[in-house]
Coordinates of C-alpha atoms and ligand atoms in Angstrom, one line a residue:
M1 CA 99.5 171.3 83.4
Y2 CA 101.1 170.2 86.0
H3 CA 100.7 167.1 88.0
V4 CA 100.3 168.0 91.8
T5 CA 99.9 166.0 94.9
L6 CA 97.0 167.9 97.3
L7 CA 97.2 166.3 100.6
P8 CA 94.6 167.4 102.2
G9 CA 96.1 166.4 105.8
D10 CA 93.8 166.2 108.9
G11 CA 91.9 169.4 111.4
I12 CA 91.5 172.6 110.1
G13 CA 93.6 170.5 107.1
P14 CA 90.7 170.1 104.3
E15 CA 89.0 173.1 104.4
L16 CA 92.4 175.0 103.9
A17 CA 93.7 173.2 100.6
E18 CA 90.3 173.5 99.9
A19 CA 90.6 177.2 99.7
T20 CA 94.0 176.7 98.6
K21 CA 92.6 175.3 95.1
L22 CA 90.4 177.2 94.8
C23 CA 93.1 180.7 94.7
V24 CA 95.6 178.4 92.9
E25 CA 93.4 178.1 90.0
A26 CA 92.2 181.4 89.8
T27 CA 96.0 182.7 89.3
G28 CA 94.8 180.3 85.2
V29 CA 97.2 177.6 86.4
K30 CA 96.2 174.0 85.8
I31 CA 96.8 171.8 87.4
D32 CA 96.2 167.7 87.3
W33 CA 95.8 167.6 91.6
D34 CA 96.5 163.9 92.7
V35 CA 94.4 164.0 96.0
Q36 CA 96.1 161.7 98.8
E37 CA 94.6 161.3 101.7
C38 CA 97.5 160.9 104.9
G39 CA 96.0 162.7 107.4
L40 CA 95.6 160.9 111.3
P41 CA 92.7 159.0 111.0
V42 CA 94.1 156.8 107.9
I43 CA 97.2 156.2 109.9
E44 CA 95.5 155.4 112.0
R45 CA 93.0 152.8 110.3
E46 CA 96.5 151.5 107.9
G47 CA 99.1 151.5 110.6
R48 CA 101.6 153.3 108.0
V49 CA 101.6 156.5 105.9
P50 CA 99.6 154.8 102.8
P51 CA 102.7 153.2 100.0
G52 CA 100.0 155.8 97.4
V53 CA 101.3 158.5 99.5
L54 CA 105.1 158.2 98.6
D55 CA 104.8 157.4 94.5
S56 CA 102.4 159.5 93.9
I57 CA 105.2 163.2 95.0
R58 CA 107.9 161.4 93.3
K59 CA 106.3 160.7 90.7
N60 CA 104.4 164.1 90.7
K61 CA 108.5 166.0 92.6
V62 CA 105.9 168.4 94.2
A63 CA 102.7 168.1 96.1
L64 CA 101.1 171.6 98.5
K65 CA 100.2 170.0 102.2
A66 CA 98.2 170.9 104.9
P67 CA 99.1 169.9 108.4
I68 CA 98.5 167.0 109.7
T69 CA 98.3 166.1 113.4
T70 CA 100.9 163.8 115.3
P71 CA 100.2 162.6 119.0
I72 CA 102.7 163.9 121.4
G73 CA 104.6 161.8 122.6
K74 CA 103.0 158.3 122.3
G75 CA 101.3 156.7 118.6
F76 CA 103.1 157.3 114.8
R77 CA 106.0 159.3 114.7
S78 CA 105.1 162.4 112.9
V79 CA 104.2 161.9 109.2
N80 CA 105.1 165.6 108.4
V81 CA 108.6 164.5 109.4
F82 CA 109.0 160.5 107.4
L83 CA 108.4 162.4 104.4
R84 CA 110.7 164.7 104.7
Q85 CA 113.2 162.2 105.9
E86 CA 111.5 159.5 103.3
L87 CA 112.0 162.4 100.1
G88 CA 114.9 163.5 100.9
L89 CA 113.6 167.1 101.9
Y90 CA 116.7 168.7 103.5
A91 CA 115.6 172.1 103.1
C92 CA 113.0 174.1 105.3
V93 CA 112.1 177.5 103.5
R94 CA 109.8 180.2 105.0
P95 CA 109.8 183.4 104.3
C96 CA 108.1 186.0 107.0
K97 CA 107.5 189.2 105.6
T98 CA 104.7 192.1 107.4
Y99 CA 101.7 192.1 104.8
K100 CA 100.8 196.0 105.5
G101 CA 97.2 195.3 107.1
V102 CA 98.3 192.3 109.5
R103 CA 97.8 192.7 112.8
S104 CA 100.8 192.2 115.0
Y105 CA 102.0 192.9 117.9
F106 CA 105.8 194.2 117.0
D107 CA 105.7 197.3 114.8
A108 CA 107.7 195.2 112.9
T109 CA 107.3 196.8 109.3
N110 CA 109.1 196.5 107.2
V111 CA 110.4 192.6 107.8
D112 CA 111.4 190.9 104.9
L113 CA 113.8 187.0 106.4
V114 CA 113.6 183.9 105.1
L115 CA 114.8 180.6 107.5
V116 CA 116.4 178.3 105.8
R117 CA 116.8 175.2 108.1
E118 CA 117.8 171.8 107.8
N119 CA 116.0 169.2 107.5
T120 CA 116.6 166.7 108.3
E121 CA 119.3 165.7 111.2
D122 CA 120.0 166.6 113.8
L123 CA 117.5 165.6 117.2
Y124 CA 114.9 164.6 115.3
A125 CA 116.4 162.2 113.2
G126 CA 114.3 159.9 115.5
V127 CA 117.1 157.9 117.0
E128 CA 115.9 157.5 120.8
F129 CA 115.9 155.6 123.7
K130 CA 113.3 155.2 126.0
A131 CA 114.2 155.6 129.6
G132 CA 114.1 152.1 131.3
E133 CA 114.3 149.8 128.5
A134 CA 117.8 147.2 128.0
S135 CA 118.7 148.5 125.1
T136 CA 119.1 152.3 127.1
K137 CA 120.8 150.7 130.3
Q138 CA 123.4 149.4 128.0
L139 CA 123.5 152.2 125.3
L140 CA 124.3 155.0 128.9
S141 CA 126.4 152.4 130.7
T142 CA 129.2 152.7 127.6
I143 CA 128.5 156.1 126.8
N144 CA 129.5 156.2 130.2
E145 CA 133.0 154.0 129.9
L146 CA 133.8 155.7 126.0
A147 CA 133.2 159.3 127.9
T148 CA 136.8 161.3 128.7
G149 CA 135.3 163.9 130.0
K150 CA 131.8 164.0 131.8
K151 CA 129.5 161.3 132.6
I152 CA 125.9 160.8 132.5
K153 CA 125.0 160.7 135.8
T154 CA 121.3 160.5 136.3
G155 CA 120.1 156.2 136.5
A156 CA 119.3 153.7 134.4
D157 CA 116.3 153.2 134.7
T158 CA 115.3 156.8 134.0
T159 CA 116.7 158.5 131.9
G160 CA 115.8 159.0 128.2
V161 CA 118.1 159.8 124.8
S162 CA 117.2 161.5 122.0
I163 CA 120.9 161.3 120.1
K164 CA 121.4 164.7 118.0
P165 CA 123.7 164.0 114.9
I166 CA 125.2 166.5 112.6
S167 CA 127.2 165.7 109.5
Y168 CA 129.6 167.6 107.3
E169 CA 128.0 165.9 104.4
G170 CA 124.1 167.3 105.4
T171 CA 125.7 171.1 107.1
R172 CA 127.7 171.5 103.5
Q173 CA 124.2 170.9 102.1
I174 CA 122.2 173.1 103.2
A175 CA 124.8 176.4 103.5
N176 CA 124.8 175.9 100.0
F177 CA 121.2 176.6 99.3
A178 CA 121.4 178.8 102.2
F179 CA 123.5 180.6 100.0
D180 CA 122.6 179.8 96.4
Y181 CA 119.2 180.8 97.6
A182 CA 120.9 184.4 99.0
V183 CA 122.5 185.0 95.8
R184 CA 119.9 184.1 93.3
H185 CA 116.9 186.3 95.8
G186 CA 119.4 189.2 95.8
R187 CA 119.4 188.7 99.8
K188 CA 122.5 190.9 101.1
S189 CA 123.0 188.2 104.4
V190 CA 123.2 185.1 105.7
T191 CA 123.3 184.3 109.2
S192 CA 124.4 180.4 110.4
V193 CA 122.6 180.4 113.8
C194 CA 123.4 178.0 116.1
K195 CA 124.5 177.3 120.0
A196 CA 128.2 176.0 120.0
N197 CA 129.7 177.2 122.6
I198 CA 127.4 174.4 124.8
M199 CA 127.5 172.0 121.4
K200 CA 131.1 171.2 120.2
F201 CA 131.1 168.7 119.0
T202 CA 128.1 168.3 116.1
D203 CA 127.4 173.2 116.5
G204 CA 131.0 173.4 116.5
L205 CA 130.8 171.4 113.5
W206 CA 128.0 173.3 112.1
Y207 CA 130.3 176.5 112.4
D208 CA 133.1 174.7 110.8
E209 CA 131.1 173.9 107.5
T210 CA 129.2 176.5 106.9
R211 CA 132.1 178.9 107.7
A212 CA 133.7 176.6 104.4
V213 CA 131.0 177.3 103.0
A214 CA 130.7 180.9 103.5
A215 CA 134.8 181.1 101.9
A216 CA 134.2 179.5 99.7
Y217 CA 132.0 182.3 97.6
K218 CA 134.7 185.1 99.2
S219 CA 136.3 184.8 96.0
K220 CA 132.8 185.9 94.2
F221 CA 131.2 187.3 97.1
E222 CA 132.2 189.6 99.9
W223 CA 132.4 188.1 103.3
D224 CA 132.0 189.3 106.7
E225 CA 135.6 188.5 107.8
L226 CA 135.4 185.7 111.1
K227 CA 137.1 186.8 114.0
D228 CA 138.0 183.9 116.6
G229 CA 134.8 183.3 114.9
V230 CA 132.4 185.8 116.1
T231 CA 130.8 188.5 114.4
A232 CA 130.8 192.6 115.0
D233 CA 127.3 193.8 114.7
P234 CA 125.8 192.8 111.7
Q235 CA 126.7 194.1 108.6
I236 CA 123.8 194.8 105.9
T237 CA 126.2 195.5 102.2
P238 CA 125.8 198.9 101.1
N239 CA 123.0 199.3 98.6
G240 CA 121.4 196.1 98.5
D241 CA 123.7 194.4 96.2
A242 CA 122.9 191.3 95.1
S243 CA 125.7 190.4 94.0
K244 CA 127.2 190.4 98.0
V245 CA 125.8 188.1 100.8
V246 CA 127.3 188.7 103.9
Y247 CA 128.3 186.4 106.3
M248 CA 127.2 186.0 110.2
E249 CA 127.5 184.0 112.8
R250 CA 125.2 184.4 116.1
L251 CA 124.0 181.9 118.7
I252 CA 120.8 180.1 119.0
D253 CA 119.6 182.5 122.3
N254 CA 120.8 185.5 121.3
M255 CA 119.4 185.1 117.6
C256 CA 116.1 184.9 119.8
M257 CA 116.6 188.4 121.6
Q258 CA 118.2 189.8 118.2
L259 CA 115.6 189.2 116.3
V260 CA 113.0 190.3 118.2
Q261 CA 114.4 193.3 118.8
K262 CA 115.7 194.2 115.2
P263 CA 114.7 191.9 113.2
E264 CA 115.2 194.1 110.5
Q265 CA 119.4 194.0 110.4
Y266 CA 118.5 190.3 109.2
D267 CA 117.9 188.5 106.1
V268 CA 118.9 184.7 105.6
I269 CA 118.7 183.0 108.0
L270 CA 120.6 179.2 108.1
T271 CA 120.2 176.8 111.3
Q272 CA 119.9 173.3 112.3
N273 CA 116.2 171.3 112.6
L274 CA 115.5 172.0 115.4
Y275 CA 116.8 175.5 116.3
G276 CA 114.5 176.4 113.0
D277 CA 111.8 174.4 114.1
I278 CA 111.3 176.7 117.3
L279 CA 112.8 180.6 115.3
S280 CA 110.1 179.8 112.6
D281 CA 107.6 180.0 115.1
L282 CA 109.0 183.4 116.1
C283 CA 109.8 184.8 113.1
A284 CA 105.9 184.2 112.3
G285 CA 104.7 186.0 115.0
L286 CA 106.7 188.5 114.4
V287 CA 105.1 189.4 111.3
G288 CA 101.4 188.7 112.8
G289 CA 101.3 184.9 113.3
L290 CA 101.0 181.5 112.7
G291 CA 98.0 182.4 110.1
V292 CA 100.3 184.1 107.7
A293 CA 103.8 182.1 107.4
P294 CA 104.6 179.7 104.6
G295 CA 106.9 177.1 103.9
A296 CA 108.8 174.8 101.2
N297 CA 110.7 170.7 102.1
I298 CA 112.8 170.9 99.3
G299 CA 114.9 167.8 98.1
P300 CA 117.4 167.0 95.2
D301 CA 114.4 165.3 93.1
S302 CA 111.1 166.1 94.7
A303 CA 109.6 169.5 97.0
I304 CA 106.2 169.6 99.1
F305 CA 104.8 173.3 100.1
E306 CA 103.0 173.6 103.1
A307 CA 101.9 175.8 105.7
T308 CA 104.1 176.7 109.1
H309 CA 101.2 175.9 111.5
G310 CA 99.9 172.8 112.5
S311 CA 96.6 171.5 112.2
A312 CA 94.5 173.2 115.5
P313 CA 91.9 170.1 116.3
K314 CA 90.0 172.8 117.9
Y315 CA 88.8 174.6 114.2
A316 CA 88.8 171.5 112.5
G317 CA 84.8 171.9 110.5
K318 CA 83.8 175.3 111.2
N319 CA 85.6 177.1 108.5
K320 CA 86.9 179.9 111.4
V321 CA 91.0 180.0 110.7
N322 CA 93.5 182.1 108.5
P323 CA 93.7 179.9 104.6
T324 CA 96.5 182.9 104.3
A325 CA 99.9 180.4 105.4
L326 CA 98.5 177.6 102.9
I327 CA 97.5 179.6 100.3
L328 CA 101.2 182.1 100.6
S329 CA 103.1 178.0 100.1
A330 CA 101.0 178.1 97.2
K331 CA 102.7 181.1 96.3
L332 CA 106.4 179.3 96.3
M333 CA 104.7 176.4 94.7
L334 CA 104.1 178.3 91.8
E335 CA 107.4 180.1 92.0
H336 CA 108.8 176.8 91.8
L337 CA 107.0 175.2 88.7
G338 CA 108.5 178.6 87.5
E339 CA 104.7 180.0 87.4
K340 CA 106.5 183.2 88.5
A341 CA 103.5 185.6 87.8
A342 CA 100.9 184.1 88.9
A343 CA 102.6 183.2 92.0
E344 CA 103.6 187.1 91.6
K345 CA 99.7 187.9 91.0
L346 CA 98.7 185.6 94.3
E347 CA 100.1 186.8 96.1
R348 CA 99.9 190.6 95.7
A349 CA 95.2 189.2 95.8
V350 CA 96.9 187.8 99.4
A351 CA 98.4 191.6 100.2
K352 CA 95.0 192.9 98.6
V353 CA 92.6 191.6 100.3
I354 CA 94.9 191.7 103.6
A355 CA 95.7 195.4 103.3
D356 CA 91.7 196.0 102.9
G357 CA 90.7 194.1 105.9
K358 CA 87.5 193.4 105.1
D359 CA 87.1 189.6 103.8
V360 CA 89.4 188.4 107.0
T361 CA 89.6 185.3 109.3
Y362 CA 89.1 186.8 113.1
D363 CA 92.6 186.3 113.9
M364 CA 93.1 189.2 111.5
K365 CA 90.7 191.7 112.8
D366 CA 91.6 194.2 115.2
D367 CA 89.2 192.3 117.9
R368 CA 88.8 188.9 116.8
N369 CA 85.6 188.5 118.3
D370 CA 84.4 191.4 115.4
P371 CA 81.4 190.0 114.6
T372 CA 82.1 190.9 109.9
A373 CA 85.1 188.6 110.2
V374 CA 84.8 186.3 106.9
G375 CA 85.9 182.5 107.2
T376 CA 88.2 180.6 105.9
R377 CA 86.3 179.6 102.3
E378 CA 84.9 183.0 101.9
M379 CA 88.5 184.8 102.6
A380 CA 90.1 182.5 99.4
Q381 CA 88.1 183.7 97.4
A382 CA 88.0 187.1 97.9
I383 CA 91.3 186.3 97.4
C384 CA 90.3 184.9 94.1
K385 CA 87.5 187.7 93.3
A386 CA 91.2 189.6 93.8
M387 CA 92.9 188.4 90.8
E388 CA 89.6 189.3 88.5
Ligands
LIG1 P1 98.8 174.7 115.7 O1 99.6 175.6 114.3 O2 98.0 173.5 115.3 O3 97.9 175.6 116.7 C1 98.7 176.4 117.2 C2 97.2 177.9 117.3 O4 97.6 178.6 115.8 C3 96.1 176.7 116.9 O5 95.1 177.6 118.2 C4 96.1 178.6 116.5 O6 95.1 179.6 117.6 C5 96.8 178.8 116.2 N1 96.4 179.0 114.4 C6 97.3 177.6 114.2 N2 96.8 178.3 111.9 C7 95.7 178.6 111.9 C8 95.0 179.9 110.9 N3 95.6 178.6 109.7 N4 94.7 180.4 111.4 C9 94.7 180.8 112.7 N5 95.2 180.4 113.1 C10 95.3 179.2 113.8 O7 100.1 173.6 116.7 P2 99.4 172.6 117.6 O8 98.9 173.3 118.3 O9 100.9 172.8 118.8 O10 99.6 171.1 116.8 C11 98.4 171.0 116.3 C12 98.5 169.5 115.7 O11 99.5 170.0 114.4 C13 99.6 168.5 116.4 O12 99.7 167.9 116.1 C14 100.9 169.5 115.5 O13 102.1 167.5 115.9 C15 101.1 169.6 114.0 N6 101.7 170.3 113.4 C16 101.7 169.9 112.0 C17 102.1 170.7 110.8 C18 102.7 169.8 109.8 O14 101.6 169.2 109.9 N7 103.6 170.5 109.0 C19 103.2 171.5 111.4 C20 103.0 172.1 113.4 C21 102.4 171.2 114.2

């Protein structure tokens, strides 16, 4: 029996959590779910994330989390970001894989990417200064005093500032995680992504460190030799030998285009927090949308498994949305718990239901108004049946 914290979230969260619980139970793995509420209504009422939530995750070390709403531009900082930072969940892992039968705008039938995103630093650190406040004016004046090159020219009353910290230690930690992941999972390449040509002291540092980690692996693994920090065309190790992981670098803008044009040439993508957030949705789009994109947030002591998508409030309570992303997140959770066979069984059942194309939600039908589309609960029930 495993003890797992279940965060049903808000919006479409509770119905997805229920559907996913059903599917996990159908794998035969016994889980004692510790349900903890921390959706928007609870946060608004209590003014903070209830302490029981963190206590439960710290105790159980594993949580399955449905989406939680973050009000835009006001109110609380994101609960999602808060949990990742409080628990030191520095690695966000988002596999993006095409399943037969998923409707996708692109004919990217063999996409099998894993996005490894640094989860605690960058513009998500939450260090922000509001336009017009005294501290912001003081900061802007100090920056302009200290800056040897460019100055901030816009007015002290009209300029907001968000700080982007990128550290050697944070970068090293996530780069090591990406290489370890690549080696453990027999992946062929790790591509480090940022915008070092513009942000020399943050993204430049990032490349220095991911390159150093790649070099440390060089004694063990084949390494795509860097020339002035830029690789030639992507090189995939022939025959996919698991012992050889190729290191590549791409600038974020180029990466977006490359992923749309030739996603099959990439494998593990290693990137910062904000770029990772954006690339996650791009990769999800490649493989059929947010409805099928799972994720894991992993730290040294605990892990939270959650879908890439948000709480889609307009669909809340309608038993309409696709439960696949959270169910596949639960598959990652089962792997993390060491239940590899159950994880594979669950993934096979999901793939079968999607390939059959009958008991799937509206977003997976050729016509989104197809009256034969089933609800969230019914799709989960079909997945359970496929495991019998
Ligand atoms: P969203 O992912 O919630 O929804 C965007 C659109 O994607 C939806 O309108 C819907 O058309 C589609 N979609 C999302 N999930 C789907 C599913 N399971 N099945 C079918 N279609 C699906 O993004 P948003 O509207 O930008 O964000 C809503 C709220 O969620 C915001 O408050 C945001 O901050 C929050 N959010 C939370 C998380 C999280 O909990 N980890 C992640 C992202 C966004």
